[in-house]
mmCIF file of C-alpha atoms in Angstrom:
data_model
loop_
_atom_site.group_PDB
_atom_site.id
_atom_site.type_symbol
_atom_site.label_atom_id
_atom_site.label_comp_id
_atom_site.label_asym_id
_atom_site.label_seq_id
_atom_site.Cartn_x
_atom_site.Cartn_y
_atom_site.Cartn_z
ATOM 1 C CA MET A 1 75.229 105.974 94.289
ATOM 2 C CA ARG A 2 78.389 104.849 93.108
ATOM 3 C CA HIS A 3 79.749 101.418 94.505
ATOM 4 C CA VAL A 4 83.602 100.609 94.498
ATOM 5 C CA ALA A 5 85.564 97.298 95.328
ATOM 6 C CA SER A 6 88.776 97.990 97.275
ATOM 7 C CA VAL A 7 91.014 95.037 96.247
ATOM 8 C CA SER A 8 94.767 93.981 97.245
ATOM 9 C CA TRP A 9 94.558 90.938 95.232
ATOM 10 C CA GLY A 10 95.043 88.778 98.254
ATOM 11 C CA LYS A 11 92.660 85.847 99.095
ATOM 12 C CA ASP A 12 89.925 87.937 100.998
ATOM 13 C CA SER A 13 89.416 90.861 98.578
ATOM 14 C CA THR A 14 89.625 88.458 95.823
ATOM 15 C CA ALA A 15 87.099 86.229 96.948
ATOM 16 C CA MET A 16 84.960 89.231 97.993
ATOM 17 C CA LEU A 17 85.226 90.757 94.362
ATOM 18 C CA LEU A 18 84.327 87.473 92.518
ATOM 19 C CA LEU A 19 81.375 86.691 94.987
ATOM 20 C CA LEU A 20 80.230 90.147 94.428
ATOM 21 C CA ILE A 21 79.985 89.675 90.802
ATOM 22 C CA ALA A 22 78.535 86.128 91.208
ATOM 23 C CA LYS A 23 75.836 87.438 93.770
ATOM 24 C CA GLY A 24 75.111 90.224 91.547
ATOM 25 C CA TYR A 25 75.683 93.098 93.894
ATOM 26 C CA PRO A 26 75.975 96.746 92.356
ATOM 27 C CA LEU A 27 79.431 97.376 91.256
ATOM 28 C CA ASP A 28 80.659 100.438 89.201
ATOM 29 C CA GLU A 29 84.364 100.218 89.617
ATOM 30 C CA ILE A 30 87.304 98.108 91.315
ATOM 31 C CA VAL A 31 90.247 100.058 92.598
ATOM 32 C CA PHE A 32 93.879 98.576 93.829
ATOM 33 C CA PHE A 33 96.413 100.771 95.349
ATOM 34 C CA ASP A 34 99.855 99.270 93.994
ATOM 35 C CA THR A 35 102.747 99.940 96.654
ATOM 36 C CA GLY A 36 105.259 98.769 94.286
ATOM 37 C CA MET A 37 106.332 96.346 96.754
ATOM 38 C CA GLU A 38 103.956 93.540 96.118
ATOM 39 C CA PHE A 39 105.062 90.006 95.530
ATOM 40 C CA ASP A 40 104.933 88.986 91.903
ATOM 41 C CA ALA A 41 102.065 86.478 92.601
ATOM 42 C CA VAL A 42 99.869 89.246 93.475
ATOM 43 C CA TYR A 43 100.186 90.863 89.942
ATOM 44 C CA ARG A 44 99.879 87.240 88.474
ATOM 45 C CA VAL A 45 96.605 87.246 90.582
ATOM 46 C CA ARG A 46 95.431 90.346 89.208
ATOM 47 C CA ASP A 47 96.017 89.411 85.647
ATOM 48 C CA GLN A 48 94.253 85.998 86.027
ATOM 49 C CA VAL A 49 91.109 87.803 87.402
ATOM 50 C CA LEU A 50 90.822 90.867 85.420
ATOM 51 C CA PRO A 51 89.675 89.064 82.266
ATOM 52 C CA LEU A 52 86.725 87.980 84.372
ATOM 53 C CA LEU A 53 85.493 91.505 85.013
ATOM 54 C CA ALA A 54 83.695 92.111 82.013
ATOM 55 C CA GLU A 55 82.933 95.651 81.523
ATOM 56 C CA ILE A 56 83.231 96.768 85.241
ATOM 57 C CA PRO A 57 85.939 99.482 85.041
ATOM 58 C CA TYR A 58 89.362 98.877 86.847
ATOM 59 C CA THR A 59 91.492 101.477 88.374
ATOM 60 C CA GLU A 60 95.011 101.221 89.836
ATOM 61 C CA LEU A 61 96.185 104.006 92.061
ATOM 62 C CA HIS A 62 99.940 104.393 92.771
ATOM 63 C CA PRO A 63 101.789 106.468 95.312
ATOM 64 C CA ALA A 64 103.265 109.885 94.301
ATOM 65 C CA GLU A 65 106.666 108.947 95.697
ATOM 66 C CA SER A 66 108.398 105.686 95.349
ATOM 67 C CA PHE A 67 108.355 103.324 98.451
ATOM 68 C CA GLU A 68 112.194 103.162 98.716
ATOM 69 C CA TYR A 69 112.455 107.024 98.488
ATOM 70 C CA LYS A 70 109.908 107.322 101.511
ATOM 71 C CA MET A 71 111.952 104.636 103.503
ATOM 72 C CA PHE A 72 115.412 106.115 103.077
ATOM 73 C CA ASP A 73 115.197 109.692 101.553
ATOM 74 C CA ARG A 74 112.255 111.688 102.291
ATOM 75 C CA PRO A 75 112.981 114.522 104.728
ATOM 76 C CA VAL A 76 111.066 114.009 108.131
ATOM 77 C CA GLN A 77 110.309 116.407 110.619
ATOM 78 C CA GLU A 78 110.806 115.250 114.113
ATOM 79 C CA ARG A 79 108.670 115.998 116.934
ATOM 80 C CA GLY A 80 111.671 117.839 118.900
ATOM 81 C CA GLY A 81 111.960 120.063 115.756
ATOM 82 C CA GLY A 82 114.919 118.267 114.094
ATOM 83 C CA MET A 83 114.937 116.190 110.968
ATOM 84 C CA HIS A 84 115.917 112.904 109.374
ATOM 85 C CA LEU A 85 115.935 111.145 106.223
ATOM 86 C CA GLY A 86 113.375 108.300 105.464
ATOM 87 C CA TYR A 87 110.782 106.712 107.590
ATOM 88 C CA SER A 88 112.907 103.312 107.860
ATOM 89 C CA TRP A 89 110.477 100.036 108.044
ATOM 90 C CA CYS A 90 106.783 100.087 107.532
ATOM 91 C CA GLY A 91 105.170 98.308 110.395
ATOM 92 C CA GLY A 92 104.361 98.225 113.901
ATOM 93 C CA ARG A 93 103.587 101.845 115.174
ATOM 94 C CA CYS A 94 104.937 103.457 112.084
ATOM 95 C CA ARG A 95 102.698 102.075 109.208
ATOM 96 C CA TRP A 96 103.283 104.980 106.948
ATOM 97 C CA GLY A 97 102.548 102.748 103.682
ATOM 98 C CA THR A 98 99.170 101.567 105.256
ATOM 99 C CA THR A 99 98.368 105.192 106.075
ATOM 100 C CA GLU A 100 99.124 106.376 102.651
ATOM 101 C CA LYS A 101 97.359 103.512 101.027
ATOM 102 C CA LEU A 102 94.079 104.078 103.235
ATOM 103 C CA LYS A 103 93.974 107.812 102.431
ATOM 104 C CA ALA A 104 94.529 107.424 98.881
ATOM 105 C CA LEU A 105 91.598 104.711 98.586
ATOM 106 C CA ASN A 106 89.354 106.793 100.734
ATOM 107 C CA ARG A 107 89.921 109.789 98.447
ATOM 108 C CA HIS A 108 89.199 108.025 95.406
ATOM 109 C CA CYS A 109 86.196 106.272 96.937
ATOM 110 C CA GLU A 110 84.601 109.426 98.371
ATOM 111 C CA GLY A 111 80.822 109.491 98.387
ATOM 112 C CA ALA A 112 80.753 105.961 97.168
ATOM 113 C CA VAL A 113 79.915 102.617 98.879
ATOM 114 C CA GLN A 114 83.391 101.038 99.316
ATOM 115 C CA TYR A 115 83.431 97.274 99.745
ATOM 116 C CA VAL A 116 86.246 96.049 101.612
ATOM 117 C CA GLY A 117 87.725 92.425 101.984
ATOM 118 C CA ILE A 118 87.626 92.092 105.825
ATOM 119 C CA ALA A 119 86.801 88.600 106.772
ATOM 120 C CA ALA A 120 84.068 87.588 109.540
ATOM 121 C CA ASP A 121 87.001 86.016 111.819
ATOM 122 C CA GLU A 122 88.709 89.783 111.913
ATOM 123 C CA PRO A 123 86.325 91.387 114.648
ATOM 124 C CA HIS A 124 89.448 93.583 115.640
ATOM 125 C CA ARG A 125 89.182 95.163 112.097
ATOM 126 C CA PHE A 126 85.353 95.854 111.977
ATOM 127 C CA GLY A 127 85.174 99.016 114.106
ATOM 128 C CA LYS A 128 87.605 101.151 112.389
ATOM 129 C CA ALA A 129 86.105 100.012 108.862
ATOM 130 C CA LYS A 130 82.474 101.126 110.428
ATOM 131 C CA ARG A 131 83.791 104.153 111.432
ATOM 132 C CA GLU A 132 85.069 105.046 107.956
ATOM 133 C CA HIS A 133 81.578 104.146 106.589
ATOM 134 C CA LYS A 134 82.779 101.110 104.690
ATOM 135 C CA THR A 135 80.787 98.003 103.759
ATOM 136 C CA LEU A 136 82.028 94.593 104.802
ATOM 137 C CA PRO A 137 80.380 91.906 102.190
ATOM 138 C CA LEU A 138 82.466 88.880 103.884
ATOM 139 C CA VAL A 139 81.101 89.644 107.320
ATOM 140 C CA THR A 140 77.503 90.015 105.981
ATOM 141 C CA TRP A 141 78.206 86.490 104.423
ATOM 142 C CA GLY A 142 80.070 84.976 107.374
ATOM 143 C CA LEU A 143 82.890 84.114 105.516
ATOM 144 C CA THR A 144 86.287 83.667 107.271
ATOM 145 C CA GLU A 145 89.793 83.937 106.078
ATOM 146 C CA ARG A 146 90.024 80.056 105.705
ATOM 147 C CA ASP A 147 86.853 80.060 103.519
ATOM 148 C CA CYS A 148 87.923 82.927 101.198
ATOM 149 C CA LYS A 149 91.190 80.874 100.567
ATOM 150 C CA ARG A 150 89.290 77.989 99.792
ATOM 151 C CA TYR A 151 86.956 79.678 97.376
ATOM 152 C CA CYS A 152 89.828 81.134 95.330
ATOM 153 C CA TYR A 153 91.506 77.876 95.079
ATOM 154 C CA SER A 154 88.453 76.364 94.108
ATOM 155 C CA LYS A 155 88.454 78.824 91.031
ATOM 156 C CA GLY A 156 92.150 77.852 90.286
ATOM 157 C CA ILE A 157 93.530 81.023 91.696
ATOM 158 C CA ARG A 158 96.851 80.596 93.535
ATOM 159 C CA TRP A 159 99.516 82.675 94.886
ATOM 160 C CA SER A 160 102.643 80.985 93.536
ATOM 161 C CA GLU A 161 106.076 82.069 93.761
ATOM 162 C CA GLY A 162 107.960 79.164 91.902
ATOM 163 C CA ARG A 163 107.042 76.083 93.492
ATOM 164 C CA HIS A 164 105.715 77.648 96.613
ATOM 165 C CA GLU A 165 102.167 78.717 97.364
ATOM 166 C CA LEU A 166 102.558 81.914 99.524
ATOM 167 C CA TYR A 167 99.494 81.096 101.774
ATOM 168 C CA ARG A 168 101.607 77.947 103.063
ATOM 169 C CA LEU A 169 104.754 80.355 104.054
ATOM 170 C CA LEU A 170 102.906 83.427 105.054
ATOM 171 C CA LYS A 171 99.695 84.315 106.839
ATOM 172 C CA ARG A 172 99.091 87.459 104.931
ATOM 173 C CA VAL A 173 100.195 88.217 101.199
ATOM 174 C CA SER A 174 101.067 92.014 101.793
ATOM 175 C CA CYS A 175 104.148 93.834 100.820
ATOM 176 C CA TRP A 176 107.176 91.454 100.989
ATOM 177 C CA CYS A 177 108.983 93.993 103.005
ATOM 178 C CA CYS A 178 106.341 94.553 105.726
ATOM 179 C CA ALA A 179 107.935 94.534 109.335
ATOM 180 C CA ASN A 180 104.876 93.280 110.522
ATOM 181 C CA LYS A 181 105.667 89.598 109.249
ATOM 182 C CA ASN A 182 106.603 87.328 112.264
ATOM 183 C CA LEU A 183 109.294 85.217 112.843
ATOM 184 C CA ARG A 184 107.884 81.844 111.176
ATOM 185 C CA GLU A 185 106.989 84.067 107.939
ATOM 186 C CA LEU A 186 110.607 85.534 107.723
ATOM 187 C CA ARG A 187 112.116 82.275 108.430
ATOM 188 C CA ASN A 188 110.081 80.826 105.484
ATOM 189 C CA MET A 189 111.001 83.706 103.280
ATOM 190 C CA TRP A 190 114.827 82.994 104.074
ATOM 191 C CA ARG A 191 114.325 79.378 103.530
ATOM 192 C CA HIS A 192 111.902 79.265 100.457
ATOM 193 C CA LEU A 193 111.992 82.785 98.728
ATOM 194 C CA PRO A 194 115.603 83.680 98.345
ATOM 195 C CA LYS A 195 114.989 86.533 95.872
ATOM 196 C CA TYR A 196 112.953 88.351 98.523
ATOM 197 C CA TRP A 197 114.948 87.617 101.391
ATOM 198 C CA ALA A 198 117.948 89.133 99.132
ATOM 199 C CA ARG A 199 115.921 92.316 98.816
ATOM 200 C CA LEU A 200 115.182 92.465 102.376
ATOM 201 C CA LYS A 201 118.804 92.148 103.166
ATOM 202 C CA ASP A 202 119.481 94.922 100.726
ATOM 203 C CA LEU A 203 117.102 97.302 102.460
ATOM 204 C CA GLN A 204 118.489 96.436 106.088
ATOM 205 C CA THR A 205 121.810 97.803 104.736
ATOM 206 C CA ARG A 206 120.563 100.901 104.215
ATOM 207 C CA THR A 207 118.674 101.754 107.433
ATOM 208 C CA GLU A 208 120.081 101.680 110.827
ATOM 209 C CA ARG A 209 116.851 100.522 112.436
ATOM 210 C CA PRO A 210 116.468 96.657 112.755
ATOM 211 C CA MET A 211 113.616 95.179 110.964
ATOM 212 C CA LYS A 212 112.208 93.305 114.062
ATOM 213 C CA GLY A 213 113.910 95.448 116.691
ATOM 214 C CA PRO A 214 117.077 95.601 118.664
ATOM 215 C CA GLY A 215 119.498 92.433 118.036
ATOM 216 C CA LYS A 216 116.841 91.432 115.059
ATOM 217 C CA SER A 217 117.886 93.049 112.040
ATOM 218 C CA VAL A 218 117.456 90.910 108.680
ATOM 219 C CA LEU A 219 121.180 89.985 108.915
ATOM 220 C CA ASP A 220 120.891 89.041 112.539
ATOM 221 C CA LEU A 221 117.818 86.962 111.760
ATOM 222 C CA GLU A 222 119.879 85.081 108.756
ATOM 223 C CA GLU A 223 122.663 84.188 111.435
ATOM 224 C CA ARG A 224 119.823 82.918 113.794
ATOM 225 C CA PHE A 225 118.246 81.025 111.142
ATOM 226 C CA LEU A 226 121.422 79.585 110.101
ATOM 227 C CA ARG A 227 122.167 78.283 113.482
ATOM 228 C CA GLU A 228 118.728 76.689 113.612
ATOM 229 C CA ALA A 229 119.336 74.930 110.696
ATOM 230 C CA ARG A 230 122.527 73.324 111.711
ATOM 231 C CA PRO A 231 122.070 69.598 112.548
#
């Protein structure tokens, strides 16, 4: 049977991949779904790790339509029979990007043993993965999210954006425009990652839906962060 490691190039899946290789687990392919909205640091980690894979085949999957087309322009059928354009922000109950990513990975890995980087301290994610017949090596090894980060750091792997390490600013290095980011993470992006904050503001100007709900658009949050920063 084919064995495939599904990676996002975040701390957990990267640690899982390196340990699968170090421990000699069967591994026939590594696959990454590129949303097109990843932090630059994610691609740098990918490029750092790829030379370590020796002869293991590596595959990148890409969405059929761009993220921004689906966010703003894709015709969406409404339950009441109407139609509007675009799904708007991805996050909360409308995780359309995540759904597309998982479907693509599951199709690609059909019939294979799929290694997934869910850490041992993420029990809320265990059940769904088991229903989808995925294998969780980090759970088997008892490795937590903190353990995975430490392991990657010990191998010289960092998620750096300029002089900032992303895992000091964010809990997860997911898409930079993910609406599931909490206020602390968004405040850190505003303060330390101005390039991405500017891109978030641009996205907000193109949708009526506030990123974090009523009164909490990206522009509203910027005003709030400015008020908080004043002496």
